[in-house]
Amino acid sequence: MYTPLWYMCYSWYMSMKRTNVYADPEDLAIIKEAAKRRGISEAEIIRQGIHLAAMANRVWDEPLFSRTFRGAGRTPGKSEVRDTVADAVSRETEPGTAA
């Protein structure tokens, strides 16, 4: 049985706020075509776009990387990375080591 998208998101939909924005007519034409192709409303595509814009500009309470690691203080070169990876692989494949 087909359940309409608006029915599944009804409680989420009712908590939204209405706003008006100006949009480029060419962008609106693309949205109209996409909505028809995907079988969803133009408003849903616009809501998704607003959500993506909001998340892209969000300031998080915690940094992405909360731990720091000691390093050489420089970016390793290609050969240094290759040698380090090769050493790690050879240590893992040596006889008598756990896989």
Short mmCIF file of N, CA and C in Angstrom, two decimals:
data_model
loop_
_atom_site.label_atom_id
_atom_site.label_comp_id
_atom_site.label_asym_id
_atom_site.label_seq_id
_atom_site.Cartn_x
_atom_site.Cartn_y
_atom_site.Cartn_z
N MET A 1 0.84 -1.19 0.00
CA MET A 1 0.00 0.00 0.00
C MET A 1 0.88 1.25 0.00
N TYR A 2 0.54 2.22 -0.79
CA TYR A 2 1.32 3.46 -0.90
C TYR A 2 0.89 4.42 0.20
N THR A 3 1.89 4.91 0.97
CA THR A 3 1.62 5.93 1.99
C THR A 3 2.23 7.22 1.51
N PRO A 4 1.42 8.28 1.37
CA PRO A 4 1.96 9.55 0.89
C PRO A 4 3.03 10.08 1.84
N LEU A 5 4.02 10.76 1.26
CA LEU A 5 5.10 11.31 2.05
C LEU A 5 4.60 12.31 3.09
N TRP A 6 3.60 13.13 2.71
CA TRP A 6 3.09 14.13 3.66
C TRP A 6 2.48 13.46 4.87
N TYR A 7 1.91 12.27 4.72
CA TYR A 7 1.29 11.58 5.84
C TYR A 7 2.34 11.09 6.82
N MET A 8 3.45 10.60 6.30
CA MET A 8 4.52 10.08 7.17
C MET A 8 5.20 11.20 7.93
N CYS A 9 5.24 12.39 7.38
CA CYS A 9 5.95 13.51 7.99
C CYS A 9 4.99 14.55 8.57
N TYR A 10 3.75 14.15 8.84
CA TYR A 10 2.74 15.13 9.24
C TYR A 10 3.13 15.90 10.49
N SER A 11 3.61 15.21 11.53
CA SER A 11 3.96 15.93 12.77
C SER A 11 5.13 16.87 12.53
N TRP A 12 6.08 16.48 11.69
CA TRP A 12 7.21 17.35 11.36
C TRP A 12 6.72 18.55 10.56
N TYR A 13 5.78 18.30 9.65
CA TYR A 13 5.27 19.38 8.80
C TYR A 13 4.55 20.43 9.63
N MET A 14 3.81 20.01 10.61
CA MET A 14 3.02 20.95 11.40
C MET A 14 3.90 21.84 12.28
N SER A 15 5.12 21.46 12.55
CA SER A 15 5.99 22.27 13.39
C SER A 15 6.83 23.27 12.59
N MET A 16 6.61 23.34 11.29
CA MET A 16 7.40 24.24 10.46
C MET A 16 6.82 25.66 10.49
N LYS A 17 7.66 26.61 10.10
CA LYS A 17 7.28 28.01 10.01
C LYS A 17 7.23 28.41 8.54
N ARG A 18 6.30 29.26 8.22
CA ARG A 18 6.16 29.75 6.84
C ARG A 18 7.08 30.97 6.65
N THR A 19 7.70 31.04 5.47
CA THR A 19 8.53 32.19 5.13
C THR A 19 8.42 32.46 3.64
N ASN A 20 8.80 33.62 3.23
CA ASN A 20 8.81 33.98 1.81
C ASN A 20 10.24 34.28 1.39
N VAL A 21 10.60 33.80 0.21
CA VAL A 21 11.93 34.08 -0.32
C VAL A 21 11.81 34.43 -1.79
N TYR A 22 12.77 35.16 -2.30
CA TYR A 22 12.86 35.44 -3.73
C TYR A 22 13.79 34.41 -4.35
N ALA A 23 13.40 33.87 -5.49
CA ALA A 23 14.21 32.86 -6.15
C ALA A 23 14.32 33.18 -7.63
N ASP A 24 15.41 32.76 -8.20
CA ASP A 24 15.64 32.93 -9.63
C ASP A 24 14.64 32.07 -10.41
N PRO A 25 13.99 32.61 -11.42
CA PRO A 25 13.01 31.83 -12.20
C PRO A 25 13.60 30.57 -12.82
N GLU A 26 14.85 30.62 -13.23
CA GLU A 26 15.48 29.42 -13.81
C GLU A 26 15.64 28.33 -12.77
N ASP A 27 15.99 28.72 -11.53
CA ASP A 27 16.10 27.73 -10.45
C ASP A 27 14.74 27.11 -10.16
N LEU A 28 13.71 27.93 -10.14
CA LEU A 28 12.36 27.43 -9.87
C LEU A 28 11.90 26.46 -10.97
N ALA A 29 12.29 26.72 -12.21
CA ALA A 29 11.93 25.81 -13.30
C ALA A 29 12.62 24.46 -13.13
N ILE A 30 13.86 24.49 -12.70
CA ILE A 30 14.59 23.24 -12.46
C ILE A 30 13.94 22.47 -11.31
N ILE A 31 13.56 23.19 -10.26
CA ILE A 31 12.90 22.55 -9.11
C ILE A 31 11.57 21.94 -9.54
N LYS A 32 10.81 22.64 -10.37
CA LYS A 32 9.52 22.14 -10.86
C LYS A 32 9.72 20.84 -11.64
N GLU A 33 10.70 20.80 -12.52
CA GLU A 33 10.99 19.58 -13.29
C GLU A 33 11.41 18.44 -12.38
N ALA A 34 12.27 18.73 -11.41
CA ALA A 34 12.75 17.69 -10.49
C ALA A 34 11.62 17.15 -9.64
N ALA A 35 10.73 18.02 -9.18
CA ALA A 35 9.60 17.58 -8.36
C ALA A 35 8.71 16.63 -9.15
N LYS A 36 8.43 16.98 -10.38
CA LYS A 36 7.60 16.12 -11.23
C LYS A 36 8.27 14.77 -11.47
N ARG A 37 9.57 14.81 -11.77
CA ARG A 37 10.32 13.58 -12.03
C ARG A 37 10.37 12.68 -10.80
N ARG A 38 10.55 13.28 -9.61
CA ARG A 38 10.69 12.50 -8.37
C ARG A 38 9.35 12.19 -7.71
N GLY A 39 8.29 12.83 -8.16
CA GLY A 39 6.98 12.57 -7.58
C GLY A 39 6.79 13.18 -6.20
N ILE A 40 7.46 14.30 -5.95
CA ILE A 40 7.31 15.01 -4.69
C ILE A 40 6.99 16.47 -4.98
N SER A 41 6.63 17.20 -3.95
CA SER A 41 6.26 18.59 -4.17
C SER A 41 7.50 19.47 -4.35
N GLU A 42 7.28 20.59 -5.02
CA GLU A 42 8.35 21.58 -5.16
C GLU A 42 8.76 22.08 -3.78
N ALA A 43 7.78 22.25 -2.89
CA ALA A 43 8.07 22.72 -1.53
C ALA A 43 9.01 21.78 -0.80
N GLU A 44 8.84 20.47 -1.02
CA GLU A 44 9.71 19.50 -0.34
C GLU A 44 11.15 19.66 -0.82
N ILE A 45 11.36 19.87 -2.10
CA ILE A 45 12.71 20.08 -2.62
C ILE A 45 13.30 21.36 -2.03
N ILE A 46 12.50 22.40 -1.94
CA ILE A 46 12.99 23.66 -1.36
C ILE A 46 13.32 23.48 0.11
N ARG A 47 12.46 22.72 0.86
CA ARG A 47 12.76 22.44 2.27
C ARG A 47 14.07 21.68 2.42
N GLN A 48 14.30 20.71 1.54
CA GLN A 48 15.56 19.96 1.59
C GLN A 48 16.75 20.88 1.35
N GLY A 49 16.60 21.80 0.40
CA GLY A 49 17.67 22.76 0.12
C GLY A 49 17.94 23.68 1.29
N ILE A 50 16.88 24.13 1.95
CA ILE A 50 17.04 24.99 3.13
C ILE A 50 17.75 24.22 4.23
N HIS A 51 17.37 22.95 4.42
CA HIS A 51 18.02 22.14 5.45
C HIS A 51 19.51 21.97 5.16
N LEU A 52 19.85 21.70 3.91
CA LEU A 52 21.27 21.55 3.55
C LEU A 52 22.04 22.85 3.78
N ALA A 53 21.43 23.99 3.45
CA ALA A 53 22.08 25.28 3.68
C ALA A 53 22.26 25.53 5.17
N ALA A 54 21.25 25.19 5.96
CA ALA A 54 21.35 25.39 7.41
C ALA A 54 22.46 24.53 8.01
N MET A 55 22.53 23.28 7.60
CA MET A 55 23.56 22.38 8.15
C MET A 55 24.96 22.79 7.69
N ALA A 56 25.08 23.31 6.48
CA ALA A 56 26.39 23.74 5.98
C ALA A 56 26.91 24.96 6.72
N ASN A 57 26.01 25.73 7.31
CA ASN A 57 26.42 26.95 8.01
C ASN A 57 26.30 26.84 9.51
N ARG A 58 26.03 25.66 10.03
CA ARG A 58 25.88 25.46 11.46
C ARG A 58 27.23 25.54 12.16
N VAL A 59 27.23 26.11 13.35
CA VAL A 59 28.43 26.14 14.18
C VAL A 59 28.21 25.11 15.28
N TRP A 60 29.08 24.13 15.33
CA TRP A 60 28.93 23.04 16.29
C TRP A 60 29.55 23.43 17.63
N ASP A 61 29.01 22.87 18.70
CA ASP A 61 29.51 23.14 20.05
C ASP A 61 30.89 22.55 20.28
N GLU A 62 31.15 21.41 19.65
CA GLU A 62 32.43 20.73 19.82
C GLU A 62 33.17 20.71 18.49
N PRO A 63 34.50 20.75 18.54
CA PRO A 63 35.25 20.65 17.29
C PRO A 63 35.11 19.24 16.70
N LEU A 64 35.30 19.12 15.40
CA LEU A 64 35.20 17.83 14.75
C LEU A 64 36.22 16.85 15.32
N PHE A 65 37.43 17.33 15.55
CA PHE A 65 38.47 16.51 16.14
C PHE A 65 38.79 17.08 17.51
N SER A 66 38.38 16.39 18.57
CA SER A 66 38.58 16.91 19.91
C SER A 66 39.92 16.48 20.50
N ARG A 67 40.57 15.49 19.89
CA ARG A 67 41.87 15.06 20.39
C ARG A 67 42.97 15.55 19.47
N THR A 68 44.11 15.79 20.03
CA THR A 68 45.27 16.17 19.22
C THR A 68 46.30 15.05 19.28
N PHE A 69 47.07 14.94 18.27
CA PHE A 69 48.07 13.90 18.17
C PHE A 69 49.43 14.52 17.92
N ARG A 70 50.44 13.93 18.54
CA ARG A 70 51.78 14.43 18.30
C ARG A 70 52.23 14.00 16.91
N GLY A 71 52.93 14.85 16.27
CA GLY A 71 53.42 14.53 14.94
C GLY A 71 54.72 15.25 14.68
N ALA A 72 55.19 15.14 13.48
CA ALA A 72 56.46 15.74 13.11
C ALA A 72 56.34 17.25 12.90
N GLY A 73 55.12 17.76 12.88
CA GLY A 73 54.93 19.18 12.65
C GLY A 73 55.04 19.59 11.19
N ARG A 74 54.98 18.60 10.31
CA ARG A 74 55.07 18.87 8.88
C ARG A 74 54.27 17.81 8.14
N THR A 75 53.95 18.07 6.91
CA THR A 75 53.24 17.11 6.09
C THR A 75 54.25 16.13 5.51
N PRO A 76 54.02 14.82 5.74
CA PRO A 76 54.98 13.84 5.20
C PRO A 76 54.91 13.78 3.68
N GLY A 77 56.02 13.45 3.10
CA GLY A 77 56.10 13.32 1.64
C GLY A 77 55.53 11.99 1.17
N LYS A 78 55.36 11.88 -0.14
CA LYS A 78 54.78 10.68 -0.74
C LYS A 78 55.58 9.43 -0.41
N SER A 79 56.88 9.51 -0.50
CA SER A 79 57.72 8.33 -0.23
C SER A 79 57.67 7.94 1.24
N GLU A 80 57.59 8.93 2.14
CA GLU A 80 57.51 8.63 3.58
C GLU A 80 56.19 7.92 3.91
N VAL A 81 55.10 8.36 3.30
CA VAL A 81 53.81 7.71 3.52
C VAL A 81 53.85 6.29 2.97
N ARG A 82 54.38 6.12 1.76
CA ARG A 82 54.46 4.80 1.15
C ARG A 82 55.29 3.85 2.01
N ASP A 83 56.43 4.32 2.51
CA ASP A 83 57.28 3.48 3.34
C ASP A 83 56.61 3.11 4.66
N THR A 84 55.90 4.04 5.27
CA THR A 84 55.22 3.78 6.53
C THR A 84 54.11 2.75 6.35
N VAL A 85 53.33 2.89 5.28
CA VAL A 85 52.26 1.93 5.00
C VAL A 85 52.86 0.56 4.69
N ALA A 86 53.93 0.51 3.91
CA ALA A 86 54.57 -0.77 3.58
C ALA A 86 55.10 -1.45 4.83
N ASP A 87 55.69 -0.70 5.76
CA ASP A 87 56.17 -1.26 7.02
C ASP A 87 55.02 -1.84 7.83
N ALA A 88 53.90 -1.13 7.91
CA ALA A 88 52.74 -1.60 8.67
C ALA A 88 52.17 -2.87 8.06
N VAL A 89 52.09 -2.93 6.73
CA VAL A 89 51.57 -4.12 6.06
C VAL A 89 52.50 -5.30 6.29
N SER A 90 53.79 -5.08 6.19
CA SER A 90 54.72 -6.19 6.38
C SER A 90 54.69 -6.71 7.82
N ARG A 91 54.49 -5.81 8.79
CA ARG A 91 54.37 -6.26 10.19
C ARG A 91 53.12 -7.12 10.39
N GLU A 92 52.01 -6.76 9.72
CA GLU A 92 50.77 -7.52 9.86
C GLU A 92 50.83 -8.86 9.16
N THR A 93 51.65 -9.00 8.14
CA THR A 93 51.69 -10.23 7.36
C THR A 93 52.86 -11.13 7.74
N GLU A 94 53.65 -10.73 8.73
CA GLU A 94 54.75 -11.58 9.17
C GLU A 94 54.22 -12.83 9.83
N PRO A 95 54.92 -13.96 9.61
CA PRO A 95 54.48 -15.22 10.24
C PRO A 95 54.53 -15.07 11.77
N GLY A 96 53.55 -15.67 12.43
CA GLY A 96 53.53 -15.65 13.89
C GLY A 96 52.81 -14.46 14.48
N THR A 97 52.28 -13.57 13.66
CA THR A 97 51.52 -12.43 14.19
C THR A 97 50.05 -12.70 14.00
N ALA A 98 49.24 -12.17 14.88
CA ALA A 98 47.79 -12.36 14.79
C ALA A 98 47.25 -11.50 13.66
N ALA A 99 46.32 -12.07 12.92
CA ALA A 99 45.72 -11.36 11.78
C ALA A 99 44.52 -10.56 12.21
#
